[in-house]
JSON list of C-alpha atoms in Angstrom, two decimals:
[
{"chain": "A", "resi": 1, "resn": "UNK", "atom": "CA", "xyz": [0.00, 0.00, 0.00]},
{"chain": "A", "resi": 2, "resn": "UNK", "atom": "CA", "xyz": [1.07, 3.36, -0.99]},
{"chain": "A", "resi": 3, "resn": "UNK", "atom": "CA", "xyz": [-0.24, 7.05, 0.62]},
{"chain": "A", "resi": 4, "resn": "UNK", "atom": "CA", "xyz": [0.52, 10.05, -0.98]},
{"chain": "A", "resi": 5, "resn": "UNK", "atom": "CA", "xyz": [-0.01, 13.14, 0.78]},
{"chain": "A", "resi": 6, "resn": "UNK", "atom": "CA", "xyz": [-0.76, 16.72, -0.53]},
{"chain": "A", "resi": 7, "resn": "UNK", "atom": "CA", "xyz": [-2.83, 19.65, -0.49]},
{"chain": "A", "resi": 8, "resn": "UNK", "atom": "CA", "xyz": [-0.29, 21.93, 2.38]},
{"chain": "A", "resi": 9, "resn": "UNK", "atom": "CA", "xyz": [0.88, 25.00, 2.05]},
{"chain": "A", "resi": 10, "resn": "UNK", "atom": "CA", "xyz": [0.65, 28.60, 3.84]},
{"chain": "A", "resi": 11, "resn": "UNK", "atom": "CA", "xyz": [-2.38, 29.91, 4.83]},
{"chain": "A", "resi": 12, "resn": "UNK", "atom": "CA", "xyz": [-3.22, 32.91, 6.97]},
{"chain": "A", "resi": 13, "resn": "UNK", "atom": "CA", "xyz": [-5.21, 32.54, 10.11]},
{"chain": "A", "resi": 14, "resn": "UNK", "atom": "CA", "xyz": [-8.68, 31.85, 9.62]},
{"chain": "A", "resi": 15, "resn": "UNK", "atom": "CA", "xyz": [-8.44, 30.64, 6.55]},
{"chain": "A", "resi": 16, "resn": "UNK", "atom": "CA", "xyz": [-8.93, 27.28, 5.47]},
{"chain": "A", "resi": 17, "resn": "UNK", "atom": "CA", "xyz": [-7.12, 23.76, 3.45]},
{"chain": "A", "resi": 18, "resn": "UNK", "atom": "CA", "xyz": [-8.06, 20.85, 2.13]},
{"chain": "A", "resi": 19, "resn": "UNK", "atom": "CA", "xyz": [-5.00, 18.01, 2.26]},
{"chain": "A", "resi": 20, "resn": "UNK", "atom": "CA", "xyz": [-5.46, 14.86, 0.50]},
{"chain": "A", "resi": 21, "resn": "UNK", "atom": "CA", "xyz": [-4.31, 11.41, 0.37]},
{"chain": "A", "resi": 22, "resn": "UNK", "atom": "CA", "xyz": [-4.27, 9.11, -2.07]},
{"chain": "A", "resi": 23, "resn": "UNK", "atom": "CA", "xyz": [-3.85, 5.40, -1.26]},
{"chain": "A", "resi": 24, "resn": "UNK", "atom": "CA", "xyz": [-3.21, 2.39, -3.18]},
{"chain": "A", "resi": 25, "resn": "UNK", "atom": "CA", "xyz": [-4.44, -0.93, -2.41]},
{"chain": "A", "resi": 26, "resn": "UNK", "atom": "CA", "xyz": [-7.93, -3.25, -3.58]},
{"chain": "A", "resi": 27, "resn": "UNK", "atom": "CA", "xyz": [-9.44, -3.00, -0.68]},
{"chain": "A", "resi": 28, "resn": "UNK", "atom": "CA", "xyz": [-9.13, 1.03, 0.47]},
{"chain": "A", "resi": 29, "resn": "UNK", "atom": "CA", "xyz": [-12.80, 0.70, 1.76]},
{"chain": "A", "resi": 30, "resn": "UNK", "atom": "CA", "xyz": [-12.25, -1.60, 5.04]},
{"chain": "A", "resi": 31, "resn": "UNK", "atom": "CA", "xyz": [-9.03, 0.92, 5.43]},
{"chain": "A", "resi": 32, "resn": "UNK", "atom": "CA", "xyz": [-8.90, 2.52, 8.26]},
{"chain": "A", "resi": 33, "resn": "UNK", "atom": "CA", "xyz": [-7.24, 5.68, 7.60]},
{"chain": "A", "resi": 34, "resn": "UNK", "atom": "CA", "xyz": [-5.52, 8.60, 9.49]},
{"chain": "A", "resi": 35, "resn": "UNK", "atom": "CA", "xyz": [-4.21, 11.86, 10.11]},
{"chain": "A", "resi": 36, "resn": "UNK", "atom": "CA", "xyz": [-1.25, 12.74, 12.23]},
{"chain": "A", "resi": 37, "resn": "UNK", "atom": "CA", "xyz": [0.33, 15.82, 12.79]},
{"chain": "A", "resi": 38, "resn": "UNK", "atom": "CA", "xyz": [4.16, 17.10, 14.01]},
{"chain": "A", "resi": 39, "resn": "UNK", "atom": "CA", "xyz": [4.77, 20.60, 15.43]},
{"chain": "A", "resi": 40, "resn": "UNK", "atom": "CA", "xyz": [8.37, 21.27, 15.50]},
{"chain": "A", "resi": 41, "resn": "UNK", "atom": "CA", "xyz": [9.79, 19.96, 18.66]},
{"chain": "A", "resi": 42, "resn": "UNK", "atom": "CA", "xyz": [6.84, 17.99, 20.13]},
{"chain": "A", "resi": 43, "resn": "UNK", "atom": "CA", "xyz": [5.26, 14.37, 19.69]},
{"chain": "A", "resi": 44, "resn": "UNK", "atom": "CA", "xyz": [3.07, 13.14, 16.50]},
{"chain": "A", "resi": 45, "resn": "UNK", "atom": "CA", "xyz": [-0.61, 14.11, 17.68]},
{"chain": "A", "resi": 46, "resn": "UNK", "atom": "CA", "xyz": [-3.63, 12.51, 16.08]},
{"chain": "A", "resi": 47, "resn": "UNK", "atom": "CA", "xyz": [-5.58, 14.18, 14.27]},
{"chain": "A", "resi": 48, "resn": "UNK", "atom": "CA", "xyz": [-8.75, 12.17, 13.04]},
{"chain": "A", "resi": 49, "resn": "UNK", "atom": "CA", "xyz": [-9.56, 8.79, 11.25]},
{"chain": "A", "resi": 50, "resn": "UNK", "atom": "CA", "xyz": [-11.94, 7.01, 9.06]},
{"chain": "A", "resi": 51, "resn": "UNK", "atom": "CA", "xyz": [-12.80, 3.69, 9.86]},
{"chain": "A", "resi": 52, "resn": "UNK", "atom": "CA", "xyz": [-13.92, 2.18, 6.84]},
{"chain": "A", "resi": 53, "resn": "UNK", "atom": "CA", "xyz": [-15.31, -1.00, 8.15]},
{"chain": "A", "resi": 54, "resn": "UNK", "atom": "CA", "xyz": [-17.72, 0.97, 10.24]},
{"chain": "A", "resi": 55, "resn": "UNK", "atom": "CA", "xyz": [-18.00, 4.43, 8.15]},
{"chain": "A", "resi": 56, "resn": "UNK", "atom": "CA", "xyz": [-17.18, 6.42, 10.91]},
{"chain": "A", "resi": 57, "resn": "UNK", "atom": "CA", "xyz": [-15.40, 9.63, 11.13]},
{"chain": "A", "resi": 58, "resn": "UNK", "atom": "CA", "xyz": [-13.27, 9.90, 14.63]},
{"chain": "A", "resi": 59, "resn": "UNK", "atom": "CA", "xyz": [-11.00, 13.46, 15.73]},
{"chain": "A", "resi": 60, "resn": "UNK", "atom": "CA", "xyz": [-9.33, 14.56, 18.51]},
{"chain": "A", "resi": 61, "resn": "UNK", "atom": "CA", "xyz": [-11.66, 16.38, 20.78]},
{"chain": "A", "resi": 62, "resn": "UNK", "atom": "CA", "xyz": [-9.60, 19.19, 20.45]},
{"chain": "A", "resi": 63, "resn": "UNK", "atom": "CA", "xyz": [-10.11, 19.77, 16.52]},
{"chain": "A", "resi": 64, "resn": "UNK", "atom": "CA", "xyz": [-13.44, 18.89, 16.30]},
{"chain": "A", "resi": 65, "resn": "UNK", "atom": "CA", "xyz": [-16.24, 21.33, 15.09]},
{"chain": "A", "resi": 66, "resn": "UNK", "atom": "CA", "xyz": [-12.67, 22.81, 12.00]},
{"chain": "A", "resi": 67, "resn": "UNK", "atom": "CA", "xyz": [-11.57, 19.45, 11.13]},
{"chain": "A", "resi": 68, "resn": "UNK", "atom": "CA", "xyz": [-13.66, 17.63, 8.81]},
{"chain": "A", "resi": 69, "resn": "UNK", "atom": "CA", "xyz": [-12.02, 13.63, 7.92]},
{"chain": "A", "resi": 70, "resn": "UNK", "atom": "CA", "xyz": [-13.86, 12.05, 4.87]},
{"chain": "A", "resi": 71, "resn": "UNK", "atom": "CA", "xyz": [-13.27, 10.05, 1.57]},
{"chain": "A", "resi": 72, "resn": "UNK", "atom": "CA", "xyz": [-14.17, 9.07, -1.72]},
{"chain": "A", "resi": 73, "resn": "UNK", "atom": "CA", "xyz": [-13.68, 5.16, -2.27]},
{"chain": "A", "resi": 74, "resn": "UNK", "atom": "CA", "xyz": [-14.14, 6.08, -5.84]},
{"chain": "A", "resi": 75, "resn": "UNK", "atom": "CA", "xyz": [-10.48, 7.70, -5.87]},
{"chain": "A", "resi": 76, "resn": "UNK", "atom": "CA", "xyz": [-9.15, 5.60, -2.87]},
{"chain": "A", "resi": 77, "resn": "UNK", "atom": "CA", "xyz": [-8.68, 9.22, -1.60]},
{"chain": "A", "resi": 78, "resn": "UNK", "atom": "CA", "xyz": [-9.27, 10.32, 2.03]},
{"chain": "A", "resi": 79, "resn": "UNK", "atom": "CA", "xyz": [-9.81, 14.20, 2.53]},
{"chain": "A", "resi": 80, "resn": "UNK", "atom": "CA", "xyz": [-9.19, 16.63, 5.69]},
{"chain": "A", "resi": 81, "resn": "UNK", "atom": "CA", "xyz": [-10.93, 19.84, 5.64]},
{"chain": "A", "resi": 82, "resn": "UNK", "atom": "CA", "xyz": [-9.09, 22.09, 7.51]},
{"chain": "A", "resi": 83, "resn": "UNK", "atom": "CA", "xyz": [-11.18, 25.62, 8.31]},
{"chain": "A", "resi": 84, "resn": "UNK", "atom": "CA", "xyz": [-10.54, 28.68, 10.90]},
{"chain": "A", "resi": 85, "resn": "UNK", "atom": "CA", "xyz": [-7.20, 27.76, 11.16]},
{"chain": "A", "resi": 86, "resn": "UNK", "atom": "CA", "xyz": [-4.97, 28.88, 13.77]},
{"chain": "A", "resi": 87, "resn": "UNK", "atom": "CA", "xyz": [-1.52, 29.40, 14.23]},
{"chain": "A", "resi": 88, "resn": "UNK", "atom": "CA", "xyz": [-0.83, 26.26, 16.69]},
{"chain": "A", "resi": 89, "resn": "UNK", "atom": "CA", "xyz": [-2.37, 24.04, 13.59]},
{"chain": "A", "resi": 90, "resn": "UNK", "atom": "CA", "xyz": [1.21, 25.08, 11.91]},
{"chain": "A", "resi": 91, "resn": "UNK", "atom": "CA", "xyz": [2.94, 21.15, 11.70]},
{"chain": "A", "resi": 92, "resn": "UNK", "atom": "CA", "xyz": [3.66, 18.56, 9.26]},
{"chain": "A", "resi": 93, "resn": "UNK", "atom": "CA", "xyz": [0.32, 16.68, 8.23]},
{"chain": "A", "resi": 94, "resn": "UNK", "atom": "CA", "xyz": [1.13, 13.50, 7.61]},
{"chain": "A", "resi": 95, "resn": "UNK", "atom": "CA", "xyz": [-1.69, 9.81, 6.49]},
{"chain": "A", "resi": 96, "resn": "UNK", "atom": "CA", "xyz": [-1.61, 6.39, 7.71]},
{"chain": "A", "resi": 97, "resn": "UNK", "atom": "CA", "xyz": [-3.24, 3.70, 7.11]},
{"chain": "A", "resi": 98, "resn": "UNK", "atom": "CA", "xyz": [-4.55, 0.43, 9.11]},
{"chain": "A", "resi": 99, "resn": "UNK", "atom": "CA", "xyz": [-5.34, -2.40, 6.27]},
{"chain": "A", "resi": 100, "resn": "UNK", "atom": "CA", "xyz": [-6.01, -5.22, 8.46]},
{"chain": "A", "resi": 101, "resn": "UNK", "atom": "CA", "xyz": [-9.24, -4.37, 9.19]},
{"chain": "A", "resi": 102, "resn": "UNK", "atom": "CA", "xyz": [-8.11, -4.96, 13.14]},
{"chain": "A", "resi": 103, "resn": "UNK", "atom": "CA", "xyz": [-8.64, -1.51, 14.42]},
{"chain": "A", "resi": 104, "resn": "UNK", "atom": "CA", "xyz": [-10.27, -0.37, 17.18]},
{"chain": "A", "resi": 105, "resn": "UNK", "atom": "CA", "xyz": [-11.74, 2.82, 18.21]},
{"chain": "A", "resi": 106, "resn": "UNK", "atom": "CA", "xyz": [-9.43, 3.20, 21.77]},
{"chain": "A", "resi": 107, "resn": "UNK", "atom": "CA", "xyz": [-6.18, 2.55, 19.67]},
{"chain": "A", "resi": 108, "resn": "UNK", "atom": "CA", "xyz": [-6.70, 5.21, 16.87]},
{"chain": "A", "resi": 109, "resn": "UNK", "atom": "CA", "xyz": [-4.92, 7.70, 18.51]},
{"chain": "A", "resi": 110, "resn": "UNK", "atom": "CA", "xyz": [-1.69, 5.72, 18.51]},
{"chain": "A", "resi": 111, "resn": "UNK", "atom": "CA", "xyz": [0.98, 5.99, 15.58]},
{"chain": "A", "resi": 112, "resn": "UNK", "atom": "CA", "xyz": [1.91, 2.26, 16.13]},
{"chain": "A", "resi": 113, "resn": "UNK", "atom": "CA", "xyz": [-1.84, 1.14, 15.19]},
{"chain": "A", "resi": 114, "resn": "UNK", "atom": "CA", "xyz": [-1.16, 1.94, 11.66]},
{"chain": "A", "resi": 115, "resn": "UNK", "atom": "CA", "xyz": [1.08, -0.08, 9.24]},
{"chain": "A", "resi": 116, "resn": "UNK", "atom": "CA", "xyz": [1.28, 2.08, 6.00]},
{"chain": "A", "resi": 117, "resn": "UNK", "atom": "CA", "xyz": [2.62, 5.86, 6.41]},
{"chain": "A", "resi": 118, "resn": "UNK", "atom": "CA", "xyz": [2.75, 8.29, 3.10]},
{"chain": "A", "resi": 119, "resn": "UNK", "atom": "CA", "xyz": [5.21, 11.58, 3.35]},
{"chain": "A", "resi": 120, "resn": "UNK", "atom": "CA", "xyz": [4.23, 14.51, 5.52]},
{"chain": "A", "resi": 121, "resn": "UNK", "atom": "CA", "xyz": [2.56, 17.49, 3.33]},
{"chain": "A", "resi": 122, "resn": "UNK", "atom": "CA", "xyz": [3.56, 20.72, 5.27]},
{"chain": "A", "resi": 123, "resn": "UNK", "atom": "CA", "xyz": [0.59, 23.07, 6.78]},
{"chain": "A", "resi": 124, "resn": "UNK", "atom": "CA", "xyz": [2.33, 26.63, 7.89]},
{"chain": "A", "resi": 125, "resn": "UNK", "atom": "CA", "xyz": [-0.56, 28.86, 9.60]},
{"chain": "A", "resi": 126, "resn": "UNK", "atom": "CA", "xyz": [0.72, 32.28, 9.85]},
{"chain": "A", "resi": 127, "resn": "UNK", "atom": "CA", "xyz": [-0.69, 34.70, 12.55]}
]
């Protein structure tokens, strides 16, 4: 399975992006599939996932309500709608995937859950 990230760039505050990532792989329905993020000098922080076997959109309490996780099995692409964005959002953005179909909902927030990572895609949030 390959993820390939995009959709980052610079954006002022309030303002909104859209990242994508496209994944390879048959079965990119029963995915489950991820967002991470890095700020310079601190730990990987979930962002949200959709588990396909259940179609259900999960996100860290703190983005939810300007984080929006979807997909379209039609592209094997899964979305993240980024809107009023603030300055702390500034990090590397970066998919993963879960293709065993083993996930569960009290291990999404952990980077080790997920088997397939694509390349970051950089988000800079200016103030």
């Amino acid at each position: 399975v390959q993820l390939q990230a995009s959709g980052g760039g610079l954006v002022q505050a309030g303002g909104s992006l859209r990242l994508s990532c496209a994944a390879s792989g048959p079965t990119f329905s029963r995915y489950t599939m991820a967002w991470f993020r890095q700020a310079p000098g601190k730990e990987r922080e979930f962002v949200a996932a959709f588990r396909g076997s259940r179609n259900t959109a999960h996100y860290a309490d703190s983005l939810k309500g300007r984080f929006t996780i979807s997909r379209d099995t039609a592209k094997n692409t899964m979305y993240l709608q980024m809107n009023s964005l603030k300055p702390d959002d500034t990090a590397v953005y970066s998919c993963a995937a879960e293709t065993g179909g083993r996930m569960i909902v009290s291990t999404m927030w952990n980077p080790s859950a997920y088997n397939y990572w694509g390349q970051g895609t950089q988000v800079t949030v200016s103030s």
